mmCIF file of C-alpha atoms in Angstrom:
data_model
loop_
_atom_site.group_PDB
_atom_site.id
_atom_site.type_symbol
_atom_site.label_atom_id
_atom_site.label_comp_id
_atom_site.label_asym_id
_atom_site.label_seq_id
_atom_site.Cartn_x
_atom_site.Cartn_y
_atom_site.Cartn_z
ATOM 1 C CA MET H 1 4.269 20.599 1.649
ATOM 2 C CA GLU H 2 0.547 21.284 2.043
ATOM 3 C CA SER H 3 -1.886 19.612 4.430
ATOM 4 C CA ALA H 4 -5.604 19.742 5.145
ATOM 5 C CA ALA H 5 -7.718 17.829 7.644
ATOM 6 C CA PRO H 6 -8.166 14.927 8.096
ATOM 7 C CA VAL H 7 -4.553 14.280 6.958
ATOM 8 C CA SER H 8 -1.340 16.107 7.801
ATOM 9 C CA TRP H 9 2.241 15.589 6.637
ATOM 10 C CA ARG H 10 5.041 15.544 9.238
ATOM 11 C CA PRO H 11 8.675 15.493 8.078
ATOM 12 C CA THR H 12 11.328 13.595 10.063
ATOM 13 C CA PRO H 13 14.999 12.914 9.263
ATOM 14 C CA GLY H 14 14.144 9.424 8.012
ATOM 15 C CA ALA H 15 10.779 9.804 6.304
ATOM 16 C CA MET H 16 7.698 11.903 5.640
ATOM 17 C CA TYR H 17 4.894 10.730 7.944
ATOM 18 C CA ILE H 18 1.153 10.751 7.311
ATOM 19 C CA VAL H 19 -0.584 11.814 10.521
ATOM 20 C CA GLY H 20 -4.321 11.768 11.131
ATOM 21 C CA ALA H 21 -5.646 15.227 11.994
ATOM 22 C CA ALA H 22 -9.175 13.880 12.523
ATOM 23 C CA ALA H 23 -10.983 10.542 12.602
ATOM 24 C CA SER H 24 -10.934 9.227 9.039
ATOM 25 C CA PRO H 25 -12.089 7.562 6.891
ATOM 26 C CA VAL H 26 -15.654 7.797 8.210
ATOM 27 C CA ALA H 27 -19.113 8.632 6.788
ATOM 28 C CA ASP H 28 -18.455 9.703 3.175
ATOM 29 C CA ASP H 29 -14.881 11.025 3.464
ATOM 30 C CA ASP H 30 -13.088 11.603 0.149
ATOM 31 C CA VAL H 31 -9.359 12.110 0.759
ATOM 32 C CA SER H 32 -6.727 12.760 -1.915
ATOM 33 C CA LEU H 33 -2.953 12.625 -1.459
ATOM 34 C CA GLU H 34 -0.523 13.920 -4.066
ATOM 35 C CA ILE H 35 3.203 13.222 -4.019
ATOM 36 C CA ASP H 36 5.830 14.576 -6.420
ATOM 37 C CA VAL H 37 9.413 13.344 -6.142
ATOM 38 C CA GLY H 38 11.817 15.523 -8.098
ATOM 39 C CA ALA H 39 14.741 14.448 -10.240
ATOM 40 C CA GLY H 40 17.459 12.845 -8.098
ATOM 41 C CA ALA H 41 15.425 13.072 -4.875
ATOM 42 C CA CYS H 42 14.498 10.110 -2.659
ATOM 43 C CA LEU H 43 11.455 10.069 -0.389
ATOM 44 C CA ALA H 44 10.192 7.523 2.135
ATOM 45 C CA VAL H 45 6.534 7.845 3.176
ATOM 46 C CA ARG H 46 5.315 6.240 6.387
ATOM 47 C CA SER H 47 2.310 6.718 8.694
ATOM 48 C CA ALA H 48 2.122 7.328 12.414
ATOM 49 C CA ALA H 49 -0.631 4.714 12.881
ATOM 50 C CA ALA H 50 -2.815 2.244 11.068
ATOM 51 C CA THR H 51 -5.695 3.535 8.927
ATOM 52 C CA VAL H 52 -8.981 2.305 10.383
ATOM 53 C CA ALA H 53 -11.820 2.260 7.861
ATOM 54 C CA TRP H 54 -14.922 2.792 10.022
ATOM 55 C CA ARG H 55 -18.557 1.984 9.279
ATOM 56 C CA GLY H 56 -19.771 4.503 6.721
ATOM 57 C CA ARG H 57 -21.802 5.241 3.625
ATOM 58 C CA GLY H 58 -18.794 4.984 1.339
ATOM 59 C CA THR H 59 -15.310 6.420 1.935
ATOM 60 C CA LEU H 60 -12.542 6.955 -0.594
ATOM 61 C CA GLN H 61 -8.807 7.594 -0.484
ATOM 62 C CA ARG H 62 -6.902 8.413 -3.662
ATOM 63 C CA VAL H 63 -3.136 8.634 -3.984
ATOM 64 C CA ARG H 64 -1.386 10.090 -6.998
ATOM 65 C CA ALA H 65 2.398 9.951 -7.110
ATOM 66 C CA ARG H 66 4.956 10.986 -9.689
ATOM 67 C CA VAL H 67 8.659 10.150 -9.599
ATOM 68 C CA GLU H 68 11.034 11.985 -11.931
ATOM 69 C CA ALA H 69 14.256 10.689 -13.486
ATOM 70 C CA GLY H 70 16.822 9.584 -10.929
ATOM 71 C CA GLY H 71 14.312 9.897 -8.088
ATOM 72 C CA GLY H 72 12.849 7.262 -5.827
ATOM 73 C CA LEU H 73 9.741 6.752 -3.694
ATOM 74 C CA ASP H 74 9.322 4.203 -0.895
ATOM 75 C CA TRP H 75 5.683 4.070 0.202
ATOM 76 C CA ALA H 76 5.054 1.918 3.288
ATOM 77 C CA PRO H 77 2.342 3.199 5.659
ATOM 78 C CA GLU H 78 0.930 1.123 8.500
ATOM 79 C CA PRO H 79 -1.869 -1.333 7.621
ATOM 80 C CA VAL H 80 -5.418 -0.500 6.604
ATOM 81 C CA ILE H 81 -7.951 -2.167 8.926
ATOM 82 C CA ALA H 82 -11.306 -2.883 7.287
ATOM 83 C CA THR H 83 -13.754 -2.865 10.204
ATOM 84 C CA GLY H 84 -17.211 -4.422 10.081
ATOM 85 C CA GLY H 85 -19.669 -2.243 8.195
ATOM 86 C CA CYS H 86 -17.071 -0.159 6.353
ATOM 87 C CA ARG H 87 -17.450 0.629 2.662
ATOM 88 C CA HIS H 88 -14.007 1.888 1.742
ATOM 89 C CA ALA H 89 -12.102 2.249 -1.512
ATOM 90 C CA GLN H 90 -8.469 3.172 -1.959
ATOM 91 C CA HIS H 91 -6.990 3.761 -5.379
ATOM 92 C CA ALA H 92 -3.372 4.633 -6.141
ATOM 93 C CA ALA H 93 -1.697 5.608 -9.418
ATOM 94 C CA VAL H 94 2.071 6.025 -9.689
ATOM 95 C CA ALA H 95 4.011 7.269 -12.715
ATOM 96 C CA VAL H 96 7.761 6.645 -12.650
ATOM 97 C CA ALA H 97 9.994 8.356 -15.221
ATOM 98 C CA ALA H 98 12.815 6.516 -16.950
ATOM 99 C CA GLY H 99 15.685 6.233 -14.485
ATOM 100 C CA GLY H 100 13.423 6.521 -11.440
ATOM 101 C CA TRP H 101 12.389 3.769 -9.044
ATOM 102 C CA LEU H 102 9.532 2.830 -6.746
ATOM 103 C CA VAL H 103 9.005 0.614 -3.703
ATOM 104 C CA TRP H 104 5.299 0.345 -2.882
ATOM 105 C CA GLU H 105 4.036 -1.600 0.139
ATOM 106 C CA GLU H 106 0.425 -2.101 1.202
ATOM 107 C CA GLN H 107 -0.931 -4.127 4.124
ATOM 108 C CA LEU H 108 -4.579 -4.983 4.754
ATOM 109 C CA VAL H 109 -6.123 -6.400 7.931
ATOM 110 C CA LEU H 110 -9.588 -7.915 7.590
ATOM 111 C CA GLY H 111 -11.509 -6.642 10.606
ATOM 112 C CA ARG H 112 -10.581 -6.222 14.225
ATOM 113 C CA HIS H 113 -10.387 -9.168 16.645
ATOM 114 C CA ASN H 114 -13.093 -11.740 15.798
ATOM 115 C CA GLU H 115 -14.778 -9.243 13.453
ATOM 116 C CA SER H 116 -15.769 -9.833 9.840
ATOM 117 C CA PRO H 117 -14.555 -7.121 7.477
ATOM 118 C CA GLY H 118 -16.741 -4.667 5.696
ATOM 119 C CA VAL H 119 -16.430 -3.904 1.984
ATOM 120 C CA LEU H 120 -13.053 -2.720 0.726
ATOM 121 C CA HIS H 121 -11.795 -2.192 -2.803
ATOM 122 C CA ALA H 122 -8.082 -1.498 -3.299
ATOM 123 C CA SER H 123 -6.326 -0.864 -6.604
ATOM 124 C CA LEU H 124 -2.830 0.089 -7.718
ATOM 125 C CA SER H 125 -1.671 1.273 -11.137
ATOM 126 C CA VAL H 126 2.048 1.655 -11.880
ATOM 127 C CA GLU H 127 3.603 3.053 -15.044
ATOM 128 C CA VAL H 128 7.325 3.235 -15.826
ATOM 129 C CA ALA H 129 8.633 5.476 -18.608
ATOM 130 C CA GLY H 130 5.085 5.951 -19.886
ATOM 131 C CA ARG H 131 4.273 2.239 -20.149
ATOM 132 C CA ALA H 132 1.990 0.205 -17.913
ATOM 133 C CA LEU H 133 3.890 -2.107 -15.572
ATOM 134 C CA LEU H 134 1.119 -3.243 -13.204
ATOM 135 C CA ARG H 135 -2.651 -3.040 -12.793
ATOM 136 C CA HIS H 136 -3.626 -4.720 -9.521
ATOM 137 C CA GLY H 137 -6.854 -4.846 -7.569
ATOM 138 C CA LEU H 138 -8.514 -6.610 -4.641
ATOM 139 C CA ARG H 139 -12.162 -6.443 -3.590
ATOM 140 C CA VAL H 140 -13.097 -7.741 -0.137
ATOM 141 C CA GLY H 141 -16.498 -8.233 1.468
ATOM 142 C CA ASP H 142 -18.809 -7.927 -1.536
ATOM 143 C CA PRO H 143 -20.998 -11.001 -2.080
ATOM 144 C CA GLY H 144 -19.903 -13.081 -5.041
ATOM 145 C CA THR H 145 -16.365 -11.667 -5.329
ATOM 146 C CA GLY H 146 -14.732 -14.837 -4.009
ATOM 147 C CA TRP H 147 -12.178 -12.962 -1.932
ATOM 148 C CA ASP H 148 -12.329 -15.663 0.777
ATOM 149 C CA SER H 149 -11.842 -18.548 -1.664
ATOM 150 C CA GLU H 150 -8.663 -20.632 -1.675
ATOM 151 C CA ALA H 151 -7.640 -18.836 -4.871
ATOM 152 C CA VAL H 152 -7.509 -15.423 -3.155
ATOM 153 C CA LEU H 153 -7.254 -15.003 0.649
ATOM 154 C CA GLY H 154 -8.873 -18.166 1.966
ATOM 155 C CA ALA H 155 -8.926 -18.150 5.769
ATOM 156 C CA ALA H 156 -6.214 -15.483 5.985
ATOM 157 C CA ARG H 157 -7.087 -12.373 8.009
ATOM 158 C CA ALA H 158 -4.352 -10.184 6.536
ATOM 159 C CA GLY H 159 -2.784 -9.655 3.128
ATOM 160 C CA GLY H 160 0.065 -7.628 1.703
ATOM 161 C CA LEU H 161 1.395 -6.305 -1.604
ATOM 162 C CA LEU H 162 4.967 -5.240 -2.377
ATOM 163 C CA VAL H 163 5.990 -3.771 -5.725
ATOM 164 C CA VAL H 164 9.460 -2.725 -6.860
ATOM 165 C CA ALA H 165 9.500 -0.787 -10.137
ATOM 166 C CA GLY H 166 12.242 0.777 -12.210
ATOM 167 C CA ARG H 167 14.769 -1.906 -11.298
ATOM 168 C CA ALA H 168 15.724 -5.194 -12.929
ATOM 169 C CA PRO H 169 13.421 -8.017 -11.778
ATOM 170 C CA ALA H 170 14.649 -10.037 -8.808
ATOM 171 C CA PRO H 171 14.727 -13.836 -8.959
ATOM 172 C CA ASP H 172 11.426 -15.485 -8.105
ATOM 173 C CA ALA H 173 11.298 -16.584 -4.460
ATOM 174 C CA GLN H 174 8.826 -17.781 -1.879
ATOM 175 C CA GLY H 175 8.454 -18.348 1.847
ATOM 176 C CA PRO H 176 5.727 -19.118 4.391
ATOM 177 C CA GLY H 177 2.624 -17.383 3.056
ATOM 178 C CA TRP H 178 4.422 -15.208 0.505
ATOM 179 C CA SER H 179 5.961 -15.231 -2.952
ATOM 180 C CA VAL H 180 7.699 -12.735 -5.231
ATOM 181 C CA MET H 181 7.732 -12.839 -9.002
ATOM 182 C CA ALA H 182 9.113 -10.877 -11.924
ATOM 183 C CA LEU H 183 6.861 -8.485 -13.816
ATOM 184 C CA ASP H 184 6.870 -8.047 -17.584
ATOM 185 C CA GLY H 185 9.020 -4.966 -17.404
ATOM 186 C CA PRO H 186 11.497 -3.340 -15.023
ATOM 187 C CA GLY H 187 10.169 -4.597 -11.702
ATOM 188 C CA SER H 188 8.909 -7.320 -9.400
ATOM 189 C CA MET H 189 5.812 -7.959 -7.299
ATOM 190 C CA GLY H 190 5.328 -9.809 -4.030
ATOM 191 C CA LEU H 191 2.092 -11.027 -2.450
ATOM 192 C CA ALA H 192 1.575 -12.302 1.097
ATOM 193 C CA VAL H 193 -1.274 -13.727 3.166
ATOM 194 C CA ALA H 194 -1.194 -14.296 6.920
ATOM 195 C CA PRO H 195 -3.444 -15.117 9.868
ATOM 196 C CA ASP H 196 -2.770 -11.774 11.608
ATOM 197 C CA ALA H 197 -1.008 -8.433 11.290
ATOM 198 C CA ILE H 198 2.131 -9.504 13.169
ATOM 199 C CA THR H 199 2.726 -12.509 10.940
ATOM 200 C CA LEU H 200 2.026 -10.356 7.887
ATOM 201 C CA ALA H 201 4.649 -7.800 8.959
ATOM 202 C CA GLN H 202 7.208 -10.600 9.200
ATOM 203 C CA ALA H 203 6.308 -11.809 5.713
ATOM 204 C CA MET H 204 6.605 -8.279 4.303
ATOM 205 C CA GLY H 205 10.105 -8.022 5.774
ATOM 206 C CA GLU H 206 11.087 -11.320 4.188
ATOM 207 C CA MET H 207 9.772 -10.153 0.813
ATOM 208 C CA ARG H 208 11.733 -6.914 1.083
ATOM 209 C CA ALA H 209 14.860 -8.950 1.759
ATOM 210 C CA ALA H 210 14.138 -11.177 -1.248
ATOM 211 C CA LEU H 211 13.709 -8.098 -3.457
ATOM 212 C CA GLY H 212 16.773 -6.348 -2.032
ATOM 213 C CA VAL H 213 15.012 -3.306 -0.554
ATOM 214 C CA GLY H 214 15.399 -2.544 3.130
ATOM 215 C CA ARG H 215 12.674 -0.710 5.030
ATOM 216 C CA GLU H 216 15.117 1.942 6.236
ATOM 217 C CA ARG H 217 16.593 4.037 3.420
ATOM 218 C CA PRO H 218 16.038 1.452 0.653
ATOM 219 C CA TRP H 219 17.959 3.530 -1.881
ATOM 220 C CA THR H 220 21.206 2.568 -0.105
ATOM 221 C CA THR H 221 20.669 -1.230 -0.362
#
């Protein structure tokens, strides 16, 4: 385990926590996180608080994760809050070996109370056994992107993504503001929209239940 400001890792009995060691992302921060899960190991990653993307010239967070055979990674930090004036990008790439599994959860809140969001670009790439399973992206705040159209987020102020990879697809399901669907490969994806962070958290829990992955120690469910 290695850490450097503005991010520190803190192990607990239930999960590895991401802890902010300084205000970030601000100005032109460029933060990289690397995670390697060995064969047969299981790791849950959480965060001690939400990530607030502040007004800045252009901030970036990159996550690279690798899961070896028989291993598992459950990534579920607190939401990212895109404040007014931010220009933030977050890109994640996960490679899962044959026999490994992944649960990946992301939550996005569009601005603070009564605040329009800044510009945020989020992307996720997932490969299983060397083959692409998912390429997903969302761009918020840029003129002409249509993120606030009925086809994307509409009037919703929060959105979430849940991906399960390396397991047989779950049956398609839906609930208030969310739906899960099978991917073309070993996995499923769920998407949710909500008016606020609390409602979004409820939807994420319902999607986890639909996909059969609990938030606490999902490898036992």
